Amino acid sequence: MNWALPKRRAAAPPSNGHIIQMRAIRKVYDTGKIQVEALRGIDFEVCRGEFVAVVGPSGSGKSTLLNLLGCLDTPSGGDYLLGGEPVAGLDKDRLADVRNRRVGFVFQNFNLLPQLTALENVEMPMLFGGIGRKERRRRAVEGLEKVGLGDRIDHRPTELSGGQMQRVAIARALAMEPDILLADEPTGNLDTSSGTDVLSLLEELWNQGSTLIVVTHDTAMARRANRVIEIRDGLVVDDQRTSTARDSAASSDGTAN
Ligand SMILES: Nc1ncnc2c1ncn2[C@@H]1O[C@H](COP(=O)(O)OP(=O)(O)OP(=O)(O)O)[C@@H](O)[C@H]1O
Ligand SMILES: [Mg+2]
């Protein structure tokens, strides 16, 4: 007899759809002489598929927050779940492992290795991620094609424009298929036209389902995001879903937020 089996569903996202959950996060920098309390109790949650712009004055704690979100640094207090995994208390090695698996990072100054080609730069995280040579190369070529640089794979950073360098950096950030893409002022060093290209690329990634958190002074960027949070003096003082919001990303996985 041919039993009709119930259809298997794809693995369910966490019931609340949150990829990021921060509670009472604090960060104190101890420089020896003085202590700077850069974050003073951040509660912050992000659903899968959101595009969050983080804004606020210089020195308010935006980069500090992004570095903690991206597991580049550890908080002085509070709890942080990334993809449901507690990461606040991890040591450096375990933190690096989580970072490599779950996070893609894009910096204002691109942070490409100057002696390597575009292709080799994009391959870098996969090398650390233990991905074999052939597969690394295949994914790196595909990634560079995706950001519109299929014809620049053998160029070194000095042979690329700023906008192109940032697109290489985005391809590198996506190489390990991260859960979240974090960017700190990704258009800060670019002219208007290259900045617009990078913004369009980020928006396209978002439309394809990526979760983005972008620190920015760029009002065009903040307008495109579906959510803007404002940091002042180490605290979240505003959190708005904007009118341009896509139907909440969370609803695409059947969860409310
Ligand atoms: N490594 C560090 N050691 C000591 N203090 C630091 C360190 N990094 C940042 N700070 C301090 O922490 C506070 C927050 O800095 P942060 O870099 O997060 O600000 P920001 O909002 O990113 O500013 P900007 O818009 O200028 O980039 C500032 O007062 C800064 O001086
Ligand atoms: Mg900063």
Tab-separated table of C-alpha atoms and ligand atoms in Angstrom:
chain	number	residue	atom	x	y	z
A	1	MET	CA	0.000	0.000	0.000
A	2	ASN	CA	1.202	3.455	-0.812
A	3	TRP	CA	0.859	5.572	2.277
A	4	ALA	CA	0.626	9.299	1.746
A	5	LEU	CA	3.299	10.654	4.008
A	6	PRO	CA	2.930	14.114	5.464
A	7	LYS	CA	4.989	16.597	3.518
A	8	ARG	CA	8.236	17.467	5.232
A	9	ARG	CA	8.708	21.126	5.824
A	10	ALA	CA	12.015	22.886	5.560
A	11	ALA	CA	13.768	23.380	8.892
A	12	ALA	CA	11.759	25.934	10.827
A	13	PRO	CA	13.378	29.194	11.854
A	14	PRO	CA	13.528	29.912	15.597
A	15	SER	CA	9.923	30.394	16.663
A	16	ASN	CA	10.296	34.150	17.060
A	17	GLY	CA	12.316	34.550	13.832
A	18	HIS	CA	15.053	36.485	15.608
A	19	ILE	CA	18.558	36.091	14.311
A	20	ILE	CA	19.869	38.578	16.895
A	21	GLN	CA	18.817	39.001	20.489
A	22	MET	CA	20.764	41.363	22.739
A	23	ARG	CA	19.835	42.069	26.332
A	24	ALA	CA	21.348	44.747	28.571
A	25	ILE	CA	24.575	44.798	26.571
A	26	ARG	CA	27.325	46.967	28.037
A	27	LYS	CA	30.776	47.733	26.770
A	28	VAL	CA	33.427	49.469	28.827
A	29	TYR	CA	36.789	50.247	27.235
A	30	ASP	CA	39.499	50.301	29.849
A	31	THR	CA	42.467	52.228	28.547
A	32	GLY	CA	44.302	52.100	31.867
A	33	LYS	CA	43.922	55.786	32.650
A	34	ILE	CA	40.228	56.150	31.983
A	35	GLN	CA	37.261	53.921	31.452
A	36	VAL	CA	34.878	54.712	28.615
A	37	GLU	CA	31.389	53.297	28.915
A	38	ALA	CA	30.655	53.050	25.188
A	39	LEU	CA	27.428	51.018	25.486
A	40	ARG	CA	25.263	51.378	28.559
A	41	GLY	CA	22.545	48.750	28.261
A	42	ILE	CA	21.464	47.862	24.746
A	43	ASP	CA	18.342	45.790	24.155
A	44	PHE	CA	18.156	44.948	20.477
A	45	GLU	CA	16.490	42.272	18.414
A	46	VAL	CA	16.660	41.684	14.680
A	47	CYS	CA	14.485	39.360	12.642
A	48	ARG	CA	15.806	37.390	9.723
A	49	GLY	CA	15.577	39.379	6.512
A	50	GLU	CA	15.583	42.830	8.057
A	51	PHE	CA	17.625	45.749	6.738
A	52	VAL	CA	18.546	47.850	9.757
A	53	ALA	CA	20.329	51.191	9.520
A	54	VAL	CA	22.149	52.286	12.674
A	55	VAL	CA	22.517	56.051	12.962
A	56	GLY	CA	23.708	58.473	15.623
A	57	PRO	CA	26.367	61.070	16.347
A	58	SER	CA	30.103	60.412	16.269
A	59	GLY	CA	31.250	58.621	19.391
A	60	SER	CA	27.764	57.387	20.294
A	61	GLY	CA	28.756	53.717	20.158
A	62	LYS	CA	27.654	52.578	16.679
A	63	SER	CA	30.898	50.851	15.698
A	64	THR	CA	31.203	49.374	19.167
A	65	LEU	CA	27.736	47.879	18.770
A	66	LEU	CA	28.501	46.548	15.297
A	67	ASN	CA	31.753	44.976	16.484
A	68	LEU	CA	29.894	43.186	19.250
A	69	LEU	CA	27.143	42.087	16.864
A	70	GLY	CA	29.826	40.713	14.543
A	71	CYS	CA	31.704	38.884	17.306
A	72	LEU	CA	34.804	40.994	16.710
A	73	ASP	CA	34.744	41.901	20.391
A	74	THR	CA	33.059	40.754	23.591
A	75	PRO	CA	30.677	42.766	25.772
A	76	SER	CA	31.447	43.770	29.351
A	77	GLY	CA	27.981	42.666	30.407
A	78	GLY	CA	24.640	41.410	29.124
A	79	ASP	CA	23.483	38.546	26.939
A	80	TYR	CA	23.792	38.053	23.223
A	81	LEU	CA	22.207	35.244	21.218
A	82	LEU	CA	23.287	35.004	17.578
A	83	GLY	CA	21.100	32.555	15.684
A	84	GLY	CA	19.991	31.262	19.084
A	85	GLU	CA	23.601	30.575	20.091
A	86	PRO	CA	24.865	32.345	23.258
A	87	VAL	CA	28.050	34.186	22.318
A	88	ALA	CA	28.595	36.857	24.990
A	89	GLY	CA	30.928	34.758	27.108
A	90	LEU	CA	32.895	32.915	24.429
A	91	ASP	CA	36.683	32.972	24.386
A	92	LYS	CA	38.554	34.386	21.384
A	93	ASP	CA	38.886	31.124	19.443
A	94	ARG	CA	35.267	30.106	19.796
A	95	LEU	CA	34.162	33.625	18.978
A	96	ALA	CA	36.277	33.548	15.800
A	97	ASP	CA	34.621	30.288	14.840
A	98	VAL	CA	31.104	31.738	15.270
A	99	ARG	CA	32.145	34.849	13.374
A	100	ASN	CA	33.472	32.878	10.444
A	101	ARG	CA	30.316	30.768	10.191
A	102	ARG	CA	27.667	33.378	10.793
A	103	VAL	CA	28.897	36.897	10.040
A	104	GLY	CA	30.031	38.815	6.997
A	105	PHE	CA	31.706	42.148	7.706
A	106	VAL	CA	32.164	45.131	5.395
A	107	PHE	CA	34.325	48.067	6.494
A	108	GLN	CA	34.520	51.692	5.438
A	109	ASN	CA	38.100	51.280	4.177
A	110	PHE	CA	37.404	47.919	2.445
A	111	ASN	CA	40.186	46.055	4.349
A	112	LEU	CA	41.275	44.090	1.288
A	113	LEU	CA	44.715	42.496	1.334
A	114	PRO	CA	46.703	44.574	-1.197
A	115	GLN	CA	49.005	41.796	-2.370
A	116	LEU	CA	46.107	39.487	-3.278
A	117	THR	CA	43.841	39.585	-6.329
A	118	ALA	CA	40.105	40.169	-6.041
A	119	LEU	CA	39.592	36.430	-6.393
A	120	GLU	CA	42.115	35.583	-3.678
A	121	ASN	CA	40.618	38.176	-1.331
A	122	VAL	CA	37.175	36.620	-1.731
A	123	GLU	CA	38.649	33.162	-1.173
A	124	MET	CA	40.254	34.178	2.136
A	125	PRO	CA	37.379	33.437	4.562
A	126	MET	CA	36.765	30.119	2.813
A	127	LEU	CA	40.421	29.206	3.326
A	128	PHE	CA	39.954	29.777	7.060
A	129	GLY	CA	36.603	27.998	6.849
A	130	GLY	CA	38.330	24.842	5.611
A	131	ILE	CA	36.669	24.809	2.181
A	132	GLY	CA	38.611	22.929	-0.498
A	133	ARG	CA	40.533	24.744	-3.230
A	134	LYS	CA	38.228	23.960	-6.148
A	135	GLU	CA	35.063	24.833	-4.285
A	136	ARG	CA	36.693	28.027	-2.967
A	137	ARG	CA	37.552	29.120	-6.454
A	138	ARG	CA	34.125	28.254	-7.831
A	139	ARG	CA	32.307	30.179	-5.102
A	140	ALA	CA	34.679	33.159	-5.322
A	141	VAL	CA	34.159	33.486	-9.084
A	142	GLU	CA	30.412	33.191	-8.604
A	143	GLY	CA	30.501	35.790	-5.823
A	144	LEU	CA	32.462	38.257	-7.914
A	145	GLU	CA	30.079	37.750	-10.828
A	146	LYS	CA	27.182	38.417	-8.491
A	147	VAL	CA	28.620	41.813	-7.515
A	148	GLY	CA	29.289	42.653	-11.165
A	149	LEU	CA	33.052	42.052	-11.156
A	150	GLY	CA	33.345	38.867	-13.175
A	151	ASP	CA	35.774	40.710	-15.472
A	152	ARG	CA	38.023	41.936	-12.645
A	153	ILE	CA	38.844	38.757	-10.775
A	154	ASP	CA	42.608	38.968	-11.319
A	155	HIS	CA	42.884	42.654	-10.455
A	156	ARG	CA	44.637	43.699	-7.276
A	157	PRO	CA	43.001	46.323	-5.041
A	158	THR	CA	45.239	49.111	-6.427
A	159	GLU	CA	43.883	48.255	-9.901
A	160	LEU	CA	40.272	48.740	-8.809
A	161	SER	CA	38.128	51.809	-8.085
A	162	GLY	CA	36.823	52.444	-4.576
A	163	GLY	CA	33.360	51.205	-5.480
A	164	GLN	CA	34.834	48.077	-7.050
A	165	MET	CA	36.975	47.436	-3.968
A	166	GLN	CA	33.899	47.685	-1.793
A	167	ARG	CA	32.075	45.246	-4.053
A	168	VAL	CA	34.971	42.796	-3.696
A	169	ALA	CA	34.704	43.262	0.069
A	170	ILE	CA	30.975	42.506	-0.100
A	171	ALA	CA	31.641	39.359	-2.157
A	172	ARG	CA	34.213	38.340	0.461
A	173	ALA	CA	31.744	39.010	3.271
A	174	LEU	CA	29.183	36.768	1.563
A	175	ALA	CA	31.617	33.956	0.768
A	176	MET	CA	30.714	31.838	3.777
A	177	GLU	CA	26.985	32.447	3.288
A	178	PRO	CA	26.630	34.262	6.611
A	179	ASP	CA	23.422	34.677	8.601
A	180	ILE	CA	24.009	38.415	8.828
A	181	LEU	CA	25.878	40.991	6.813
A	182	LEU	CA	27.258	43.859	8.883
A	183	ALA	CA	28.639	47.014	7.350
A	184	ASP	CA	30.266	49.986	9.083
A	185	GLU	CA	29.938	53.096	6.897
A	186	PRO	CA	30.248	51.059	3.682
A	187	THR	CA	29.804	54.142	1.499
A	188	GLY	CA	31.808	56.485	3.753
A	189	ASN	CA	34.908	56.501	1.512
A	190	LEU	CA	33.079	56.498	-1.811
A	191	ASP	CA	31.985	59.222	-4.205
A	192	THR	CA	28.246	59.622	-4.669
A	193	SER	CA	27.991	57.456	-7.756
A	194	SER	CA	30.009	54.519	-6.352
A	195	GLY	CA	28.123	54.889	-3.088
A	196	THR	CA	24.853	54.567	-4.979
A	197	ASP	CA	26.142	51.402	-6.686
A	198	VAL	CA	27.072	49.856	-3.353
A	199	LEU	CA	23.743	50.856	-1.867
A	200	SER	CA	21.896	49.259	-4.806
A	201	LEU	CA	23.916	46.087	-4.332
A	202	LEU	CA	23.071	45.938	-0.628
A	203	GLU	CA	19.429	46.498	-1.437
A	204	GLU	CA	19.520	43.693	-3.998
A	205	LEU	CA	21.034	41.356	-1.421
A	206	TRP	CA	18.297	42.321	0.985
A	207	ASN	CA	15.656	41.579	-1.650
A	208	GLN	CA	17.228	38.159	-2.058
A	209	GLY	CA	16.737	37.501	1.650
A	210	SER	CA	19.941	38.684	3.358
A	211	THR	CA	19.795	40.230	6.819
A	212	LEU	CA	21.677	43.532	6.834
A	213	ILE	CA	22.773	45.833	9.627
A	214	VAL	CA	24.496	48.939	8.368
A	215	VAL	CA	26.017	51.800	10.349
A	216	THR	CA	25.670	54.894	8.229
A	217	HIS	CA	25.696	58.677	8.076
A	218	ASP	CA	24.239	58.399	4.586
A	219	THR	CA	20.614	59.504	4.591
A	220	ALA	CA	19.946	57.690	1.292
A	221	MET	CA	21.034	54.455	2.941
A	222	ALA	CA	18.896	55.051	6.011
A	223	ARG	CA	15.902	55.781	3.771
A	224	ARG	CA	16.246	52.449	1.983
A	225	ALA	CA	16.458	50.397	5.183
A	226	ASN	CA	13.240	49.003	6.579
A	227	ARG	CA	14.250	49.993	10.072
A	228	VAL	CA	16.373	52.753	11.556
A	229	ILE	CA	17.752	52.633	15.071
A	230	GLU	CA	19.381	55.647	16.615
A	231	ILE	CA	22.157	55.390	19.185
A	232	ARG	CA	23.097	58.198	21.545
A	233	ASP	CA	25.545	58.036	24.409
A	234	GLY	CA	25.603	54.260	24.289
A	235	LEU	CA	21.853	53.749	24.352
A	236	VAL	CA	19.183	53.062	21.731
A	237	VAL	CA	17.051	56.204	21.784
A	238	ASP	CA	14.871	55.507	18.760
A	239	ASP	CA	13.807	52.451	16.766
A	240	GLN	CA	11.557	53.075	13.770
A	241	ARG	CA	10.305	50.872	11.021
A	242	THR	CA	10.168	53.196	8.053
A	243	SER	CA	7.456	53.759	5.495
A	244	THR	CA	9.542	52.045	2.807
A	245	ALA	CA	9.531	48.817	4.768
A	246	ARG	CA	9.077	45.723	2.764
A	247	ASP	CA	6.215	43.764	4.242
A	248	SER	CA	8.017	42.843	7.391
A	249	ALA	CA	10.726	40.373	6.507
A	250	ALA	CA	9.656	38.303	9.465
A	251	SER	CA	6.273	37.684	7.872
A	252	SER	CA	8.035	35.863	5.028
A	253	ASP	CA	8.906	33.083	7.458
A	254	GLY	CA	5.503	33.174	9.017
A	255	THR	CA	6.439	34.877	12.239
A	256	ALA	CA	5.330	38.119	13.782
A	257	ASN	CA	7.684	40.632	15.267
B	1	LIG	N1	39.306	50.669	21.438
B	1	LIG	C1	38.820	51.678	22.176
B	1	LIG	N2	39.406	52.031	23.352
B	1	LIG	C2	38.907	53.018	24.102
B	1	LIG	N3	37.819	53.734	23.796
B	1	LIG	C3	37.192	53.439	22.643
B	1	LIG	C4	37.653	52.397	21.773
B	1	LIG	N4	36.831	52.326	20.708
B	1	LIG	C5	35.911	53.281	20.888
B	1	LIG	N5	36.106	53.950	22.052
B	1	LIG	C6	35.266	55.031	22.614
B	1	LIG	O1	33.954	54.517	22.725
B	1	LIG	C7	32.985	55.490	22.328
B	1	LIG	C8	32.148	54.928	21.174
B	1	LIG	O2	32.988	54.789	20.027
B	1	LIG	P1	32.475	54.211	18.633
B	1	LIG	O3	33.673	54.014	17.790
B	1	LIG	O4	31.614	53.059	18.901
B	1	LIG	O5	31.592	55.444	18.108
B	1	LIG	P2	30.830	55.630	16.708
B	1	LIG	O6	29.413	55.911	17.035
B	1	LIG	O7	31.146	54.506	15.818
B	1	LIG	O8	31.480	56.979	16.158
B	1	LIG	P3	31.821	57.430	14.629
B	1	LIG	O9	30.505	57.857	14.013
B	1	LIG	O10	32.745	58.600	14.808
B	1	LIG	O11	32.462	56.278	13.929
B	1	LIG	C9	33.767	56.733	21.973
B	1	LIG	O12	33.757	57.593	23.084
B	1	LIG	C10	35.166	56.237	21.705
B	1	LIG	O13	36.126	57.205	22.023
B	2	MG	MG	32.190	54.324	14.006
